[in-house]
XYZ file of C-alpha atoms in Angstrom:
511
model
C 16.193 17.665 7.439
C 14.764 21.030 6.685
C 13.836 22.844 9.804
C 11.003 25.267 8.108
C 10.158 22.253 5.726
C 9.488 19.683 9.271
C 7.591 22.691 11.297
C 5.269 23.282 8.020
C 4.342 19.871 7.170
C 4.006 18.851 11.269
C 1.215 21.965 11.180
C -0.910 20.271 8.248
C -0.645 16.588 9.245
C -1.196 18.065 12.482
C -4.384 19.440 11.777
C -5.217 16.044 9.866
C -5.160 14.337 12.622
C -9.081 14.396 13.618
C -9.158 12.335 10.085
C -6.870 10.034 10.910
C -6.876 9.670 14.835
C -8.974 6.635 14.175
C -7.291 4.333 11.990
C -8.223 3.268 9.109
C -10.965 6.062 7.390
C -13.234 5.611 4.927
C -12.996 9.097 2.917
C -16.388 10.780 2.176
C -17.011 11.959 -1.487
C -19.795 11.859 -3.855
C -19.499 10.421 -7.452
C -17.568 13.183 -9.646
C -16.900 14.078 -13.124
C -13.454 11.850 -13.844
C -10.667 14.915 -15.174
C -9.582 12.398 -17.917
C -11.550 9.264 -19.546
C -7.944 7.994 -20.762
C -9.555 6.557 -24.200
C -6.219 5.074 -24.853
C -5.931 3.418 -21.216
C -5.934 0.279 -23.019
C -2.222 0.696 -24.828
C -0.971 1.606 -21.637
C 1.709 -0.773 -20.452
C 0.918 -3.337 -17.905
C 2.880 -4.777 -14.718
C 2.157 -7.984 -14.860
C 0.909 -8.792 -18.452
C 2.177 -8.127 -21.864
C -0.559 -6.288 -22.864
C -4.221 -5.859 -22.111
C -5.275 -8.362 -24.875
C -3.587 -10.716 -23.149
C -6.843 -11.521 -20.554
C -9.574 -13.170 -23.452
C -13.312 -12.319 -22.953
C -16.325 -12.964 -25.270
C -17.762 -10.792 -27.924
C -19.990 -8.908 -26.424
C -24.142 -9.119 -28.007
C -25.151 -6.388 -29.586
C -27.503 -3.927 -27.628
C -30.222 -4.517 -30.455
C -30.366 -8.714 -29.813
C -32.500 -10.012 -27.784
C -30.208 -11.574 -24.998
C -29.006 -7.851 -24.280
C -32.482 -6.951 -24.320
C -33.498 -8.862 -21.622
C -30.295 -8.191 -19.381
C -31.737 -4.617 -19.927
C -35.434 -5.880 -18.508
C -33.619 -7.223 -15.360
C -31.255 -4.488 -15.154
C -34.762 -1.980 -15.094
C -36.631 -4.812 -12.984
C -33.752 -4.655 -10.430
C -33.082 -0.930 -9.842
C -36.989 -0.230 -9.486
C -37.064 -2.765 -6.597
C -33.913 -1.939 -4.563
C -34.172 -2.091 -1.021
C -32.837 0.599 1.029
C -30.127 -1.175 2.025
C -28.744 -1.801 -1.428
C -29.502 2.068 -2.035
C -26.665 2.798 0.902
C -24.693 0.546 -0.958
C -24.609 2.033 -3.811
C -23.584 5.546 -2.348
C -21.131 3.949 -0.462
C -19.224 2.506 -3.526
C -19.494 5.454 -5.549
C -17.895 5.450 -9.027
C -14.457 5.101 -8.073
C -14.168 1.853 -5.876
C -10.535 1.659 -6.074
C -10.303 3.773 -3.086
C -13.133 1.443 -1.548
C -10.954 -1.486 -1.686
C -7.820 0.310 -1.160
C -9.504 0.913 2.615
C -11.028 -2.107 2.851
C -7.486 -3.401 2.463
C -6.430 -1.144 5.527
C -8.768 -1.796 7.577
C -7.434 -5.708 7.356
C -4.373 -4.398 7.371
C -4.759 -2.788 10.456
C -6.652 -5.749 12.207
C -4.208 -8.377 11.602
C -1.307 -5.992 13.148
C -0.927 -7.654 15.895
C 2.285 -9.087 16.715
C 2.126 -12.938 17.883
C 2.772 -12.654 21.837
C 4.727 -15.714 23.441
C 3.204 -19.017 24.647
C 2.958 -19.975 28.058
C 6.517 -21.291 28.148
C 8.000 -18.633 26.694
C 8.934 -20.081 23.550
C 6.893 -18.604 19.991
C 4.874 -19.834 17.457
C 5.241 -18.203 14.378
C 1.524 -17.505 12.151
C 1.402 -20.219 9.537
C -0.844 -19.744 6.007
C -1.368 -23.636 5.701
C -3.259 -23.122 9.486
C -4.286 -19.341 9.343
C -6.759 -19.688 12.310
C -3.989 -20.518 14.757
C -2.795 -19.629 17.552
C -1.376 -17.779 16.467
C -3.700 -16.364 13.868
C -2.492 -15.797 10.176
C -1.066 -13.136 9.023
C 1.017 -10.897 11.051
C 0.157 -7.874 8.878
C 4.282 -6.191 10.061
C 4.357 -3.379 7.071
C 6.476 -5.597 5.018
C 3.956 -7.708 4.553
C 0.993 -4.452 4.248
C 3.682 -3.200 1.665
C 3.473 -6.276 -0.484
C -0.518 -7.119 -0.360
C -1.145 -3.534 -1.163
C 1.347 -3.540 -3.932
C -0.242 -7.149 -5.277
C -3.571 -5.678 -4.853
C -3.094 -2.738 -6.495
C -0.517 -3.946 -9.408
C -3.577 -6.387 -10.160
C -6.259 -3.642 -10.782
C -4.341 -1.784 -13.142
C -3.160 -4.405 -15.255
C -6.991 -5.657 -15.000
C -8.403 -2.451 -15.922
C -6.018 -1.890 -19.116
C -7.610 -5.159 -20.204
C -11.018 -3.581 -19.717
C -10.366 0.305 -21.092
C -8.998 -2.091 -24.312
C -11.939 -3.680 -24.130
C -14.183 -1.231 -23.866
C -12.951 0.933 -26.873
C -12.887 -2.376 -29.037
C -16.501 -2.721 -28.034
C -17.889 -0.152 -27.503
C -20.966 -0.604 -26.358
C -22.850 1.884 -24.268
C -24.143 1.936 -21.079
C -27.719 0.782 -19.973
C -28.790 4.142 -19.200
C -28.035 5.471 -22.753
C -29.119 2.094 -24.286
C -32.472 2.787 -22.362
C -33.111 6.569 -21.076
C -35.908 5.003 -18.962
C -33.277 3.770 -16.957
C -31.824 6.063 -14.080
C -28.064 6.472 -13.543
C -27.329 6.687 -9.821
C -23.367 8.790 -10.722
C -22.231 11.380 -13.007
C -22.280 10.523 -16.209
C -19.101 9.700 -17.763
C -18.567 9.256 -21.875
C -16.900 5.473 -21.058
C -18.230 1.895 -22.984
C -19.707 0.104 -20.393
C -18.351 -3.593 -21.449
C -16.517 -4.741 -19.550
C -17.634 -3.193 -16.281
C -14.536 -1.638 -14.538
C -16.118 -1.879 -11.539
C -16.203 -5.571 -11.985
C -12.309 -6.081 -12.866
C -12.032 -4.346 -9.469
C -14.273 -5.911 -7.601
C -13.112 -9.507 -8.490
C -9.525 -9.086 -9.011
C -9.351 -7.260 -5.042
C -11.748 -9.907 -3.097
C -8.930 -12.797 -4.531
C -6.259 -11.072 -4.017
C -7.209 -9.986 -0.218
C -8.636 -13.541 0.475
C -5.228 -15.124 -0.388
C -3.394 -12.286 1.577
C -5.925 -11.954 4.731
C -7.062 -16.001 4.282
C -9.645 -15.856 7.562
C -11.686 -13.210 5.920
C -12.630 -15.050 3.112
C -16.607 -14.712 3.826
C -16.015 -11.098 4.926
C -14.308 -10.130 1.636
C -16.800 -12.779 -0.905
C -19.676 -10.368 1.181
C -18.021 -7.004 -0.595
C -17.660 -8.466 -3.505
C -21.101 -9.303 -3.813
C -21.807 -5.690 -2.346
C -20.076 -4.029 -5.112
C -20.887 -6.363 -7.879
C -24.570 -5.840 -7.423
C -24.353 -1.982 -6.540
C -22.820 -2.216 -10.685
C -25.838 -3.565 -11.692
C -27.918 -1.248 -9.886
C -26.218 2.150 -10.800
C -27.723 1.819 -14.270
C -24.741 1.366 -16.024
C -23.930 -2.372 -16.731
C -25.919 -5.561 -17.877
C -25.255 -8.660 -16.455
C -22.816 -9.637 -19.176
C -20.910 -6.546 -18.505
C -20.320 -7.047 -14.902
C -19.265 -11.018 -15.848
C -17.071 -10.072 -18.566
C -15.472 -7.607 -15.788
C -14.999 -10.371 -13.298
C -13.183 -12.950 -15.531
C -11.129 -10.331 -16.180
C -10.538 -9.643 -12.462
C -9.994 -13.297 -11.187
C -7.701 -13.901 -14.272
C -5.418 -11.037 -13.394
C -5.588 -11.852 -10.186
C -4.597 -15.203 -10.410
C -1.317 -13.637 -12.457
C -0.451 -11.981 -9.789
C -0.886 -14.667 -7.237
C 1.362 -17.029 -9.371
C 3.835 -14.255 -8.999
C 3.290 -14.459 -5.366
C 3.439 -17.916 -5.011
C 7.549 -17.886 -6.028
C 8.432 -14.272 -4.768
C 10.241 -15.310 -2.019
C 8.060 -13.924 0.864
C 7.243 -17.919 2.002
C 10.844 -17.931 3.172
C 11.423 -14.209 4.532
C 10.714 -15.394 8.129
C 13.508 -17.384 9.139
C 14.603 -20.162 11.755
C 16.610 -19.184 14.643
C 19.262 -20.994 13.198
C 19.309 -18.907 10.066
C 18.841 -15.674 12.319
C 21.326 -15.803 14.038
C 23.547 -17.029 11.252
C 23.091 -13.674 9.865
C 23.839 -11.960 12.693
C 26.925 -13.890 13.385
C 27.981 -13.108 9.727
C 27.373 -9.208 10.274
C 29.321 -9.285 13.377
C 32.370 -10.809 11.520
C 32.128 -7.927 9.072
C 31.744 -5.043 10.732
C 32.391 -5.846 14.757
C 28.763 -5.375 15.970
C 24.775 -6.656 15.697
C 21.882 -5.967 16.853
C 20.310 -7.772 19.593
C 16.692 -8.232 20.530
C 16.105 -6.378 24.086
C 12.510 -7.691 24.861
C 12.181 -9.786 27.962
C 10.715 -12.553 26.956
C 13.357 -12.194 23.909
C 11.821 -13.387 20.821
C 14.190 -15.548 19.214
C 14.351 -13.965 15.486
C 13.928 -10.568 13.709
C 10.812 -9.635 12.099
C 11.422 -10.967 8.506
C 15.432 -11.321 8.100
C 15.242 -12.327 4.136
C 12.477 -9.757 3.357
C 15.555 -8.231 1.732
C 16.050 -11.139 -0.458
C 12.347 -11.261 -1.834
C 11.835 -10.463 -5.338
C 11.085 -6.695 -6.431
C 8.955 -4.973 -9.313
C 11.452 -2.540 -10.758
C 14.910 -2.399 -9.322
C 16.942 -4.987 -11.187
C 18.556 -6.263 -8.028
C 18.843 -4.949 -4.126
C 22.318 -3.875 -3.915
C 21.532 -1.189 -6.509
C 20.007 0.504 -3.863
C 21.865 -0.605 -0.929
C 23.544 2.115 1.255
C 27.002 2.733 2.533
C 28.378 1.511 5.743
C 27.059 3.128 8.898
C 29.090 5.149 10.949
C 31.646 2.788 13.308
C 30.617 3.077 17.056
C 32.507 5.005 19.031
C 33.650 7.710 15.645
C 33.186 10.850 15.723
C 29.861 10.629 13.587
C 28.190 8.309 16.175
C 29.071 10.290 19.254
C 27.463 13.116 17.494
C 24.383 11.494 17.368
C 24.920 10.079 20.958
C 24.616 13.439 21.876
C 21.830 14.379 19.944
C 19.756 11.567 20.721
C 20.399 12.208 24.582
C 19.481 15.886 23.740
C 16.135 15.002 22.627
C 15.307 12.770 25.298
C 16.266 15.257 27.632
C 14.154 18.146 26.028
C 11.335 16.294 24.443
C 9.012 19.372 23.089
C 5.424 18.653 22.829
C 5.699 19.559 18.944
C 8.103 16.407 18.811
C 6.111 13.800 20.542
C 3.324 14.913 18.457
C 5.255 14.212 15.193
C 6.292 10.832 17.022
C 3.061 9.717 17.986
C 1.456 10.922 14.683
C 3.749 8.828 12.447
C 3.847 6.199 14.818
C 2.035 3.382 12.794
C 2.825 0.915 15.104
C 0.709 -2.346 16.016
C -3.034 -2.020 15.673
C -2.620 0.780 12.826
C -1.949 0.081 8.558
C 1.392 0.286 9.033
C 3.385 3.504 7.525
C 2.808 2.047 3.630
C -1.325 2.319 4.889
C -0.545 5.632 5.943
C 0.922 6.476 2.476
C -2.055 4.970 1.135
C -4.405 6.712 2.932
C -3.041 10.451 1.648
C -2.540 8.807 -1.860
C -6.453 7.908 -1.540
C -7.257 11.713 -0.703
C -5.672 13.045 -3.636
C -7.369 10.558 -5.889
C -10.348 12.158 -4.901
C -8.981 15.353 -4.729
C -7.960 15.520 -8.330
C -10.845 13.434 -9.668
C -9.129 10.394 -11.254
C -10.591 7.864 -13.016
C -10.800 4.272 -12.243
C -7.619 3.371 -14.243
C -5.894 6.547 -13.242
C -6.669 6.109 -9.148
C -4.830 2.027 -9.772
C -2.034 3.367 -11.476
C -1.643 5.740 -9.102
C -1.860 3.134 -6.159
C 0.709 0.372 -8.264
C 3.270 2.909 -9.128
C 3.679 3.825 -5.542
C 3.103 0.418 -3.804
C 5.531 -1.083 -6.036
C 8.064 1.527 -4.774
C 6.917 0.821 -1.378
C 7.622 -2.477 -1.682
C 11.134 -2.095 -3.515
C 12.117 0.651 -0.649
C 10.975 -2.090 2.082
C 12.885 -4.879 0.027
C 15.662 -2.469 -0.216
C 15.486 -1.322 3.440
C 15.653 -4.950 4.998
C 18.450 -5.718 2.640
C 20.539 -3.052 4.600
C 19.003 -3.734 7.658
C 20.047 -7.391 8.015
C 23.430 -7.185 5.722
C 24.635 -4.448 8.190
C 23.037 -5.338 11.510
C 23.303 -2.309 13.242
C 22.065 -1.978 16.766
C 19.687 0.727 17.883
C 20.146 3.497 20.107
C 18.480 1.532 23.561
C 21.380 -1.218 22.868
C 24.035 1.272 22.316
C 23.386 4.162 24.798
C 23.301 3.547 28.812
C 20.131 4.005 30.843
C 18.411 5.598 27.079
C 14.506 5.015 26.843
C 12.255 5.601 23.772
C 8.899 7.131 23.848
C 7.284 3.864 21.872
C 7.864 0.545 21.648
C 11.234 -0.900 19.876
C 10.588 -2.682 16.646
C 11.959 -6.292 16.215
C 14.924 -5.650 13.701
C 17.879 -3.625 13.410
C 18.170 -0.083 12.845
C 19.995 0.864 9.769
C 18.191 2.335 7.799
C 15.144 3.379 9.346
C 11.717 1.524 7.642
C 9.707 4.288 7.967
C 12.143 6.538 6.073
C 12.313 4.601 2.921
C 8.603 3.715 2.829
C 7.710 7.555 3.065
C 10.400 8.623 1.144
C 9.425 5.932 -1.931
C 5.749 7.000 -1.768
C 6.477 10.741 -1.621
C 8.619 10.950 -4.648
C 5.823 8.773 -6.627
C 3.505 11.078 -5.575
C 5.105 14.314 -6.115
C 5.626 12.801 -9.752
C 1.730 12.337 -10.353
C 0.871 15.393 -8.275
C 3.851 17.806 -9.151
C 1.025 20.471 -7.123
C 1.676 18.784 -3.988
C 5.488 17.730 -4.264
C 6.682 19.882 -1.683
C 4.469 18.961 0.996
C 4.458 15.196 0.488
C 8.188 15.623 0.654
C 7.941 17.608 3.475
C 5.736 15.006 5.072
C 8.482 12.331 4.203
C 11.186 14.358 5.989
C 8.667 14.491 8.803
C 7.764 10.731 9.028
C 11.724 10.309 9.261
C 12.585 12.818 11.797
C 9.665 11.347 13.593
C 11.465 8.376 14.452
C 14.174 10.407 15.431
C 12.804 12.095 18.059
C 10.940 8.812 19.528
C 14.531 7.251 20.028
C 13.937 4.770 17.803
C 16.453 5.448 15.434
C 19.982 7.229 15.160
C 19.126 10.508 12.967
C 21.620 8.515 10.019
C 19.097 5.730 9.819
C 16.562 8.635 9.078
C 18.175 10.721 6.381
C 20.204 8.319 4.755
C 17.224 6.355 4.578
C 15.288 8.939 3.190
C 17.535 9.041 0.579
C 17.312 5.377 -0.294
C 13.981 5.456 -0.714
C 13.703 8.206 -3.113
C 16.424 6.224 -4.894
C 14.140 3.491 -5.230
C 11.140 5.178 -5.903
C 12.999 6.592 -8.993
C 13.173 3.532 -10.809
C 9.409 2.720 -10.260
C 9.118 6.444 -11.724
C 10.941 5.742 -14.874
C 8.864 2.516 -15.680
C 5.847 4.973 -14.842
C 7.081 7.883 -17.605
C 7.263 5.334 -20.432
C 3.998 3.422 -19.786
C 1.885 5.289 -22.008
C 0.187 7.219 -19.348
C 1.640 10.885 -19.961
């Protein structure tokens, strides 16, 4: 790690942590002028689809016929009767509500992180999806499993909203408030067809995808949908058949992707302690050592030991990414770190618990891939992205997050490698221990996977997100959670697996 790089980046996210000391935020910021109306967003290449023509909706009426007419009259009718409550609404969801649901999703994110405690006998029960109320309550939001709903939830709005920017230029019909300059427009005013609503494919396509990932807030999530899909009608922008033709396009590519997630793998990535320790066992024969669970009472298996086996977007298969061998206990290599480990522990600076507890992300919090999230939501704002250019954004790097994690578990279960607090005598971390080996470090690859994705959309901030990546691994580091080759080695794994998210990215149509 770079020394200057680690003290620079600690002062920012330092100073960021009033926004972010309460976890998750909901950013602040007024509609703005989008920097690009990507007129061609709808040749772009989807995830998911083959193209955006793919998701069918009807010919739109002309804005002379009478059927649009009178979607206009109600449109009118509507927005001169709003309530103030639906007037808060509408601020709330300004006119990029990709970031909306983005935090919506953390905020469930960080609610269901909560790690299943034992039962009275000691013994666990793991959360089930066919009985998500429990005990214990479905899901266990671990970031393996935030990595993959955010990636499903974001993969889906893109690939819905190239079907509706193909739409839209087909179409092109125009807005209510330019059909009807009687009729007020509550955002700035943007040069974009208005059928199908955007807002819609978002809307839809996020409430089904979060319902199936976060199953017990089903009302909670049907309530924002409603929310948002009324707030469309009420901004002045969209008819009726706008806003429908925008949800059929969100619940059909939403349902796309949940077919994808129905044969993924991720049913089967929590295993039986049979299968556990089978793995273990196997490691052991290879190499001479495992990892072993040190919590009293000792849960039985590892957090998600064939996570590594689930399916990923880009990289063609996980040992293209899988590291080398650790270094052997008891080489030169490890006692090195022995000795730096025991170094920090003995001189624990303030600056270094403050990195530690700042990239903690532990249970209660969106996980590290939240945290990613969360700064990738910031700079959507920042640089005043469209609709389709904030879910790009969000899929490129989720589906890199979720790769890295794929990637990460891979090496963390094929190599087993005990953590520091089994290996070193009498060692104590300043945070908990997480439930699965250490090699390579989870937080590393996540951070390092987001941060190269983002310093390839925002080449202005590459060098601090990559400074903040370095950070986020040293972090863990100096917490004693991890040997410092768990850190940079996986730092460099993720970045190897963001690159191939990256490539798809450069030859989408986009640039």
């Amino acid at each position: 790690m770079k020394k200057h790089l680690l003290y620079i980046s600690s002062v920012i996210l330092l100073s960021l942590g009033a926004c972010h000391k309460d976890l998750p935020t909901e950013l602040e910021f007024e509609s703005y002028q989008y920097a690009s109306l990507d007129e061609d967003g709808g040749e772009w290449s989807p995830v998911l689809i083959s193209a955006g023509s793919e998701l069918e909706i009807p010919v739109p009426a002309e804005t002379s016929s009478s059927a649009y007419q009178s979607e206009l009259a109600m449109t009118k009718s509507a927005i001169q009767n709003m309530t103030a409550a639906q007037k808060e609404n509408l601020t709330r969801w300004t006119n990029n509500p990709v970031v909306r649901w983005n935090e919506i999703a953390l905020e469930l994110i960080a609610k269901y992180n909560l790690i299943p405690g034992p039962n009275a006998d000691g013994t666990y029960t793991l959360p089930n999806p066919a009985t998500p109320e429990g005990p214990p309550g479905f899901p266990f939001a671990h970031p393996p499993y935030a990595s993959r709903a955010l990636a499903y939830l974001s993969v889906a709005q893109f690939d819905g909203l190239i079907a509706a920017w193909h739409y839209k230029y087909l179409y092109n019909r125009p807005a209510a408030y330019q059909v009807d300059s009687s009729i007020p427009f509550a955002y700035i005013k943007q040069e974009i067809p208005a059928y199908p609503s955007d807002g819609a494919v978002i809307a839809s396509s996020s409430r089904k995808i979060l319902t199936a990932m976060f199953p017990l807030e089903a009302a909670y999530l049907e309530q924002k949908e409603k929310e948002h899909l009324e707030s469309l009608l009420l901004s002045g922008e969209f008819v009726s058949s706008d806003v429908e033709a925008g949800s059929k396009i969100g619940n059909d590519i939403a349902a796309k992707a949940l077919a994808r997630a129905s044969t993924d793998g991720m049913k089967n990535a929590q295993t039986s302690k049979a299968v556990s320790d089978s793995i273990a066992n196997a490691a052991f024969e290879r190499f001479g050592w495992k990892w072993v669970n040190l919590e009293s009472p000792q849960r039985p298996v590892g957090l998600t030991p064939l996570f590594g086996k689930v399916k990923m977007w880009n990289v063609p298969n996980v040992e293209a990414t899988r590291p080398g061998m650790p270094p052997v206990p008891g080489s030169e290599e490890y006692e090195a770190d022995v000795k730096m480990l025991k170094d920090y522990a003995a001189k624990r600076t303030l600056e270094h618990r403050k990195i530690a507890n700042f990239w903690q992300d532990g249970l209660g919090t969106y996980t590290p891939p939240g945290h990613w999230n969360d700064f990738a939501n910031r700079f959507i704002v920042k640089y005043k992205m469209s609709t389709l250019r904030a879910a790009r954004t969000l899929a490129y790097m989720n589906m890199a997050i979720m790769d890295g994690g794929i990637s990460c578990w891979d090496a963390k279960y094929y190599y087993h490698y005990p953590r520091p607090i089994q290996q070193i005598d009498g060692f104590e971390t300043i945070a908990g221990t997480p439930n699965f080996p250490s090699y390579t470090s989870g937080h590393s690859v996540f951070s390092a996977a987001a941060s190269e994705v983002l310093a390839y959309i925002f080449p202005n901030e590459a060098s601090m997100v990559r400074a903040w990546a370095e950070e986020a691994a040293v972090s863990r580091v100096y917490g004693g959670i991890h040997w410092s080759f768990d850190a940079t080695v996986g730092t460099q794994q993720g970045r190897n697996v963001a690159q191939y998210s990256i490539n798809r990215a450069a030859s989408d149509g986009a640039d």
